[in-house]
Short mmCIF file of C-alpha atoms and ligand atoms in Angstrom, two decimals:
data_model
loop_
_atom_site.label_atom_id
_atom_site.label_comp_id
_atom_site.label_asym_id
_atom_site.label_seq_id
_atom_site.Cartn_x
_atom_site.Cartn_y
_atom_site.Cartn_z
CA MET A 1075 102.67 -133.00 -71.92
CA LYS A 1076 103.25 -130.11 -69.56
CA VAL A 1077 102.36 -130.70 -65.92
CA ILE A 1078 101.27 -127.53 -64.10
CA LYS A 1079 100.63 -127.16 -60.37
CA LYS A 1080 100.19 -123.44 -59.89
CA ILE A 1081 97.09 -121.45 -60.86
CA ASP A 1082 99.14 -118.51 -62.19
CA GLU A 1083 101.16 -120.77 -64.41
CA MET A 1084 98.00 -122.41 -65.76
CA ARG A 1085 96.47 -119.01 -66.43
CA SER A 1086 99.48 -117.83 -68.39
CA ALA A 1087 99.53 -121.03 -70.47
CA VAL A 1088 95.81 -120.47 -71.18
CA SER A 1089 96.30 -116.85 -72.24
CA ASP A 1090 99.12 -117.94 -74.54
CA ILE A 1091 96.88 -120.62 -76.15
CA LYS A 1092 94.01 -118.12 -76.54
CA SER A 1093 96.29 -115.45 -78.00
CA ARG A 1094 97.15 -117.93 -80.74
CA GLY A 1095 93.45 -118.33 -81.48
CA MET A 1096 93.33 -121.98 -80.41
CA SER A 1097 90.40 -123.69 -78.72
CA ILE A 1098 90.69 -125.43 -75.36
CA GLY A 1099 89.04 -128.75 -74.52
CA PHE A 1100 88.96 -129.52 -70.81
CA VAL A 1101 88.46 -132.78 -68.94
CA PRO A 1102 88.16 -132.31 -65.16
CA THR A 1103 88.86 -135.49 -63.18
CA MET A 1104 89.71 -136.73 -59.72
CA GLY A 1105 92.34 -139.06 -61.20
CA TYR A 1106 92.71 -142.82 -60.99
CA LEU A 1107 91.81 -142.75 -64.65
CA HIS A 1108 89.94 -145.48 -66.48
CA GLU A 1109 88.56 -145.95 -69.98
CA GLY A 1110 85.57 -143.77 -69.10
CA HIS A 1111 87.86 -140.79 -68.49
CA LEU A 1112 89.91 -141.67 -71.55
CA SER A 1113 86.83 -141.59 -73.77
CA LEU A 1114 86.40 -137.95 -72.65
CA VAL A 1115 90.08 -137.19 -73.23
CA ARG A 1116 89.97 -138.68 -76.73
CA GLU A 1117 86.88 -136.67 -77.65
CA SER A 1118 88.60 -133.52 -76.45
CA LEU A 1119 91.71 -134.34 -78.48
CA ARG A 1120 89.46 -134.79 -81.53
CA LYS A 1121 87.42 -131.63 -81.04
CA ALA A 1122 89.74 -129.01 -79.54
CA ASP A 1123 93.13 -127.63 -80.55
CA VAL A 1124 94.56 -128.00 -77.06
CA THR A 1125 93.47 -130.46 -74.38
CA VAL A 1126 93.81 -129.76 -70.67
CA VAL A 1127 93.08 -132.48 -68.10
CA SER A 1128 92.89 -131.67 -64.41
CA ILE A 1129 93.39 -134.09 -61.54
CA PHE A 1130 92.18 -132.85 -58.17
CA VAL A 1131 90.52 -134.96 -55.50
CA ASN A 1132 88.14 -132.24 -54.39
CA PRO A 1133 87.65 -132.32 -50.60
CA ALA A 1134 84.57 -130.08 -50.83
CA GLN A 1135 82.50 -132.77 -52.55
CA PHE A 1136 83.10 -135.45 -49.90
CA GLY A 1137 81.02 -135.63 -46.74
CA PRO A 1138 82.71 -136.01 -43.34
CA ARG A 1139 82.05 -139.75 -43.29
CA GLU A 1140 82.93 -140.33 -46.94
CA ASP A 1141 86.02 -141.73 -48.60
CA PHE A 1142 88.10 -138.58 -49.30
CA LYS A 1143 91.22 -139.98 -47.61
CA GLU A 1144 90.85 -143.44 -49.12
CA TYR A 1145 89.88 -142.22 -52.60
CA PRO A 1146 92.31 -144.01 -54.96
CA ARG A 1147 95.20 -141.91 -56.23
CA ASP A 1148 98.01 -142.78 -58.65
CA LEU A 1149 99.41 -139.64 -60.21
CA ASN A 1150 102.41 -141.32 -61.82
CA ARG A 1151 100.31 -143.84 -63.68
CA ASP A 1152 97.72 -141.20 -64.62
CA SER A 1153 100.34 -138.86 -66.08
CA GLU A 1154 101.90 -141.67 -68.09
CA VAL A 1155 98.51 -142.62 -69.50
CA LEU A 1156 97.65 -139.00 -70.39
CA GLU A 1157 101.05 -138.41 -71.95
CA ARG A 1158 100.56 -141.50 -74.12
CA GLU A 1159 97.12 -140.23 -75.22
CA GLY A 1160 98.71 -136.98 -76.39
CA VAL A 1161 97.23 -134.59 -73.81
CA ASP A 1162 98.82 -131.13 -73.91
CA TYR A 1163 98.48 -129.99 -70.30
CA LEU A 1164 97.89 -131.76 -67.01
CA PHE A 1165 96.75 -129.38 -64.27
CA VAL A 1166 97.25 -130.75 -60.75
CA PRO A 1167 96.47 -127.89 -58.41
CA GLU A 1168 97.22 -127.99 -54.72
CA SER A 1169 94.43 -127.98 -52.18
CA ASP A 1170 95.91 -124.99 -50.30
CA GLU A 1171 95.73 -122.87 -53.39
CA ILE A 1172 92.22 -123.96 -54.41
CA TYR A 1173 90.80 -123.66 -50.88
CA PRO A 1174 93.06 -121.32 -48.93
CA GLN A 1175 92.50 -121.03 -45.16
CA GLY A 1176 89.26 -119.22 -44.41
CA HIS A 1177 87.78 -119.89 -47.88
CA LYS A 1178 84.11 -118.81 -47.93
CA ALA A 1179 82.79 -118.83 -51.51
CA PHE A 1180 80.66 -121.73 -52.71
CA VAL A 1181 78.26 -122.27 -55.61
CA GLU A 1182 74.90 -124.00 -55.25
CA VAL A 1183 72.23 -125.09 -57.67
CA TYR A 1184 69.19 -125.18 -55.41
CA ASP A 1185 66.67 -128.03 -55.40
CA LEU A 1186 68.45 -130.12 -58.03
CA GLN A 1187 71.33 -130.57 -55.59
CA ASP A 1188 69.01 -132.08 -52.97
CA LYS A 1189 67.49 -134.83 -55.13
CA LEU A 1190 68.72 -138.39 -55.88
CA CYS A 1191 72.38 -138.57 -54.70
CA GLY A 1192 71.98 -135.22 -52.93
CA ARG A 1193 69.75 -136.82 -50.31
CA SER A 1194 72.41 -139.18 -49.02
CA ARG A 1195 75.35 -136.90 -49.90
CA PRO A 1196 74.37 -133.44 -48.60
CA GLY A 1197 76.84 -130.80 -49.80
CA HIS A 1198 78.22 -133.04 -52.55
CA PHE A 1199 76.93 -131.03 -55.52
CA ARG A 1200 77.83 -127.73 -53.85
CA GLY A 1201 81.39 -129.07 -53.80
CA VAL A 1202 81.18 -130.23 -57.41
CA CYS A 1203 79.78 -126.89 -58.66
CA THR A 1204 82.34 -124.90 -56.70
CA ILE A 1205 85.33 -126.80 -58.06
CA ALA A 1206 83.90 -126.85 -61.58
CA LEU A 1207 83.41 -123.08 -61.59
CA LYS A 1208 86.89 -122.52 -60.18
CA LEU A 1209 88.44 -124.75 -62.84
CA PHE A 1210 86.38 -123.15 -65.63
CA ASN A 1211 87.58 -119.74 -64.43
CA ILE A 1212 91.22 -120.82 -64.39
CA ILE A 1213 91.23 -122.80 -67.65
CA ASN A 1214 88.64 -120.87 -69.64
CA PRO A 1215 87.74 -123.88 -71.80
CA ASP A 1216 85.65 -123.73 -74.96
CA ILE A 1217 84.29 -127.22 -74.32
CA SER A 1218 84.37 -129.34 -71.18
CA PHE A 1219 83.72 -133.08 -71.25
CA PHE A 1220 81.78 -135.13 -68.67
CA GLY A 1221 80.48 -138.69 -68.47
CA GLN A 1222 76.78 -139.62 -68.43
CA LYS A 1223 77.62 -141.99 -65.55
CA ASP A 1224 77.22 -138.97 -63.25
CA ALA A 1225 73.84 -138.04 -64.73
CA GLN A 1226 72.81 -135.70 -61.92
CA GLN A 1227 76.20 -133.99 -61.93
CA VAL A 1228 75.91 -133.12 -65.63
CA ILE A 1229 72.33 -131.89 -65.28
CA ILE A 1230 73.37 -129.65 -62.38
CA LEU A 1231 76.52 -128.37 -64.09
CA LYS A 1232 74.60 -127.55 -67.27
CA ARG A 1233 72.15 -125.58 -65.19
CA MET A 1234 74.97 -123.72 -63.43
CA VAL A 1235 76.61 -122.88 -66.76
CA LYS A 1236 73.32 -121.62 -68.17
CA GLU A 1237 72.21 -119.59 -65.18
CA LEU A 1238 75.63 -118.10 -64.40
CA HIS A 1239 76.09 -117.19 -68.08
CA LEU A 1240 79.31 -119.15 -68.53
CA GLU A 1241 80.51 -119.57 -72.07
CA VAL A 1242 81.78 -123.12 -71.81
CA ILE A 1243 79.94 -125.85 -73.72
CA ILE A 1244 79.28 -128.95 -71.61
CA GLU A 1245 79.57 -132.10 -73.67
CA VAL A 1246 78.30 -135.35 -72.20
CA LEU A 1247 79.57 -138.73 -73.39
CA PRO A 1248 78.04 -142.19 -72.89
CA ILE A 1249 78.76 -144.49 -69.95
CA ILE A 1250 81.63 -146.88 -70.61
CA ARG A 1251 80.96 -150.39 -69.29
CA GLU A 1252 82.92 -153.56 -68.71
CA GLU A 1253 81.91 -156.41 -71.03
CA ASP A 1254 79.57 -157.80 -68.37
CA GLY A 1255 77.80 -154.45 -67.97
CA LEU A 1256 79.45 -152.92 -64.89
CA ALA A 1257 79.82 -149.18 -65.40
CA LEU A 1258 83.43 -148.06 -65.05
CA SER A 1259 84.19 -146.15 -61.87
CA SER A 1260 87.35 -145.44 -59.92
CA ARG A 1261 85.54 -146.89 -56.90
CA ASN A 1262 85.25 -150.34 -58.57
CA LYS A 1263 88.81 -150.85 -57.41
CA TYR A 1264 87.54 -151.29 -53.83
CA LEU A 1265 85.29 -154.23 -54.72
CA THR A 1266 86.28 -157.74 -53.67
CA GLN A 1267 85.76 -160.48 -56.26
CA GLU A 1268 82.47 -161.42 -54.66
CA GLU A 1269 81.32 -157.79 -54.51
CA ARG A 1270 82.39 -157.25 -58.10
CA LYS A 1271 79.92 -160.00 -59.11
CA ALA A 1272 77.19 -158.59 -56.87
CA ALA A 1273 77.70 -155.15 -58.43
CA LEU A 1274 76.20 -156.44 -61.66
CA VAL A 1275 72.74 -155.95 -60.16
CA LEU A 1276 72.99 -152.26 -61.06
CA SER A 1277 73.34 -152.75 -64.81
CA LYS A 1278 71.11 -155.84 -64.81
CA SER A 1279 68.22 -153.99 -63.22
CA LEU A 1280 68.65 -151.08 -65.64
CA LYS A 1281 68.51 -153.48 -68.56
CA VAL A 1282 65.28 -154.90 -67.25
CA ALA A 1283 63.87 -151.38 -66.90
CA GLN A 1284 64.82 -150.66 -70.50
CA SER A 1285 63.23 -153.85 -71.79
CA MET A 1286 60.00 -153.36 -69.79
CA MET A 1287 59.81 -149.91 -71.31
CA GLU A 1288 60.40 -151.30 -74.81
CA LYS A 1289 57.55 -153.77 -74.24
CA GLY A 1290 55.23 -150.87 -73.51
CA GLN A 1291 55.33 -150.56 -69.72
CA ARG A 1292 54.85 -146.88 -68.81
CA ASP A 1293 54.14 -147.22 -65.11
CA SER A 1294 57.25 -146.17 -63.15
CA ALA A 1295 56.15 -147.97 -59.99
CA ALA A 1296 55.95 -151.30 -61.85
CA ILE A 1297 59.43 -150.84 -63.31
CA ILE A 1298 60.94 -149.75 -59.99
CA LYS A 1299 59.30 -152.70 -58.21
CA GLU A 1300 60.87 -155.14 -60.66
CA MET A 1301 64.29 -153.44 -60.35
CA LYS A 1302 64.12 -153.53 -56.55
CA GLU A 1303 63.26 -157.23 -56.65
CA ILE A 1304 66.33 -157.99 -58.76
CA ILE A 1305 68.53 -155.98 -56.41
CA GLY A 1306 66.84 -157.47 -53.34
CA ARG A 1307 67.87 -160.97 -54.45
CA GLU A 1308 71.53 -160.02 -54.12
CA PRO A 1309 72.52 -160.36 -50.44
CA LEU A 1310 75.50 -157.97 -50.70
CA ALA A 1311 73.41 -155.18 -52.22
CA LYS A 1312 71.60 -152.51 -50.22
CA ILE A 1313 69.45 -149.93 -51.98
CA ASP A 1314 70.14 -146.24 -51.42
CA TYR A 1315 67.65 -145.21 -54.10
CA VAL A 1316 66.06 -146.41 -57.34
CA GLU A 1317 64.14 -143.66 -59.10
CA ILE A 1318 62.63 -142.69 -62.42
CA VAL A 1319 62.73 -138.92 -62.83
CA ASP A 1320 62.28 -136.25 -65.45
CA ILE A 1321 65.55 -134.96 -66.87
CA ASP A 1322 64.99 -131.26 -66.12
CA LYS A 1323 63.80 -131.12 -62.54
CA LEU A 1324 64.81 -134.60 -61.43
CA ASP A 1325 61.33 -135.08 -59.97
CA PRO A 1326 59.85 -138.58 -59.88
CA VAL A 1327 57.49 -139.33 -62.77
CA SER A 1328 54.64 -141.76 -62.25
CA ARG A 1329 53.91 -142.38 -65.93
CA ILE A 1330 56.72 -142.30 -68.46
CA GLU A 1331 55.44 -140.12 -71.26
CA LYS A 1332 58.67 -138.51 -72.40
CA LYS A 1333 62.41 -139.00 -72.01
CA ALA A 1334 63.09 -140.04 -68.41
CA LEU A 1335 66.12 -140.93 -66.34
CA VAL A 1336 66.27 -144.17 -64.37
CA ALA A 1337 68.93 -143.66 -61.75
CA LEU A 1338 70.08 -145.78 -58.86
CA ALA A 1339 72.62 -145.82 -56.07
CA ILE A 1340 73.37 -149.13 -54.41
CA PHE A 1341 75.70 -150.07 -51.62
CA ILE A 1342 77.68 -153.18 -52.43
CA GLY A 1343 79.13 -153.95 -49.04
CA LYS A 1344 80.52 -150.57 -48.00
CA ILE A 1345 80.98 -149.25 -51.53
CA ARG A 1346 78.29 -146.97 -52.90
CA LEU A 1347 77.92 -147.36 -56.67
CA ILE A 1348 75.73 -145.38 -59.06
CA ASP A 1349 74.45 -146.08 -62.55
CA ASN A 1350 71.67 -144.86 -64.80
CA THR A 1351 70.05 -145.06 -68.16
CA ILE A 1352 67.85 -142.74 -70.17
CA LEU A 1353 64.56 -144.27 -71.22
CA LEU A 1354 63.89 -143.22 -74.76
CA PHE A 1355 60.87 -143.74 -76.93
O1 LIG B 916 83.18 -136.35 -61.92
C1 LIG B 916 84.18 -136.10 -61.24
O2 LIG B 916 85.21 -136.80 -61.29
C2 LIG B 916 84.18 -134.92 -60.31
O3 LIG B 916 82.94 -134.76 -59.70
C3 LIG B 916 84.64 -133.61 -60.97
C4 LIG B 916 83.68 -133.17 -62.07
C5 LIG B 916 86.03 -133.79 -61.53
C6 LIG B 916 84.70 -132.49 -59.93
O4 LIG B 916 85.59 -132.77 -58.91
#
């Protein structure tokens, strides 16, 4: 595996790959890799000729009071893991080169960026879109892989790709969970043992939503009420939001009549966790 830090060097590797007619699969990450990331890496290795993974903890997607500084980092372990998987290139750009002094260009997907997580994390999706576009421009991937765990992120990025006429295909892979249901996240590392147990309210309440739906419940308010009750019984959990929305506009739906997204963000102690499920018919 070749580790590249400089944009120019990455670009020349990419033009070499393209000149040989090979496809590029790309997995953007912020590092501290877990099985969720590795499921994306493995799919890329299966589908593309060359796989590029990036690790960059993107300051632009963290708010001033968020955990940018404390975000877990372990580049040595991550590179070992990626090397073992058979990744071809690891791109680890430096912040100064991605956001040089006086940087002014940002990308926004209006409205969608303000819903769900956007309400409590203003500027977050602007940061995500900006880094994603930069990385797409540098790496020029044929396919880029993302996890369904960040449901709003993938909806927004797909919209950006479509409306800005990018050629990359966005492929979304299912949420990877621990055996007890907890969705994998780099932030799970912060949870104490007690909080780790409390964090199960996210997946538990989603399961209940799914089963109410399967039994014929179509009233969003009834489902959300039940979910909030489950979460409310856990003293360490504080609700940021629990919503049932349509998957195009992310607007709340009152009756579930087609595919809908149940999404939630819950503080477990100080740690904000997200999870979601798609309600299918
Ligand atoms: O999902 C993530 O880890 C990040 O939001 C991403 C897509 C790598 C952009 O920094």
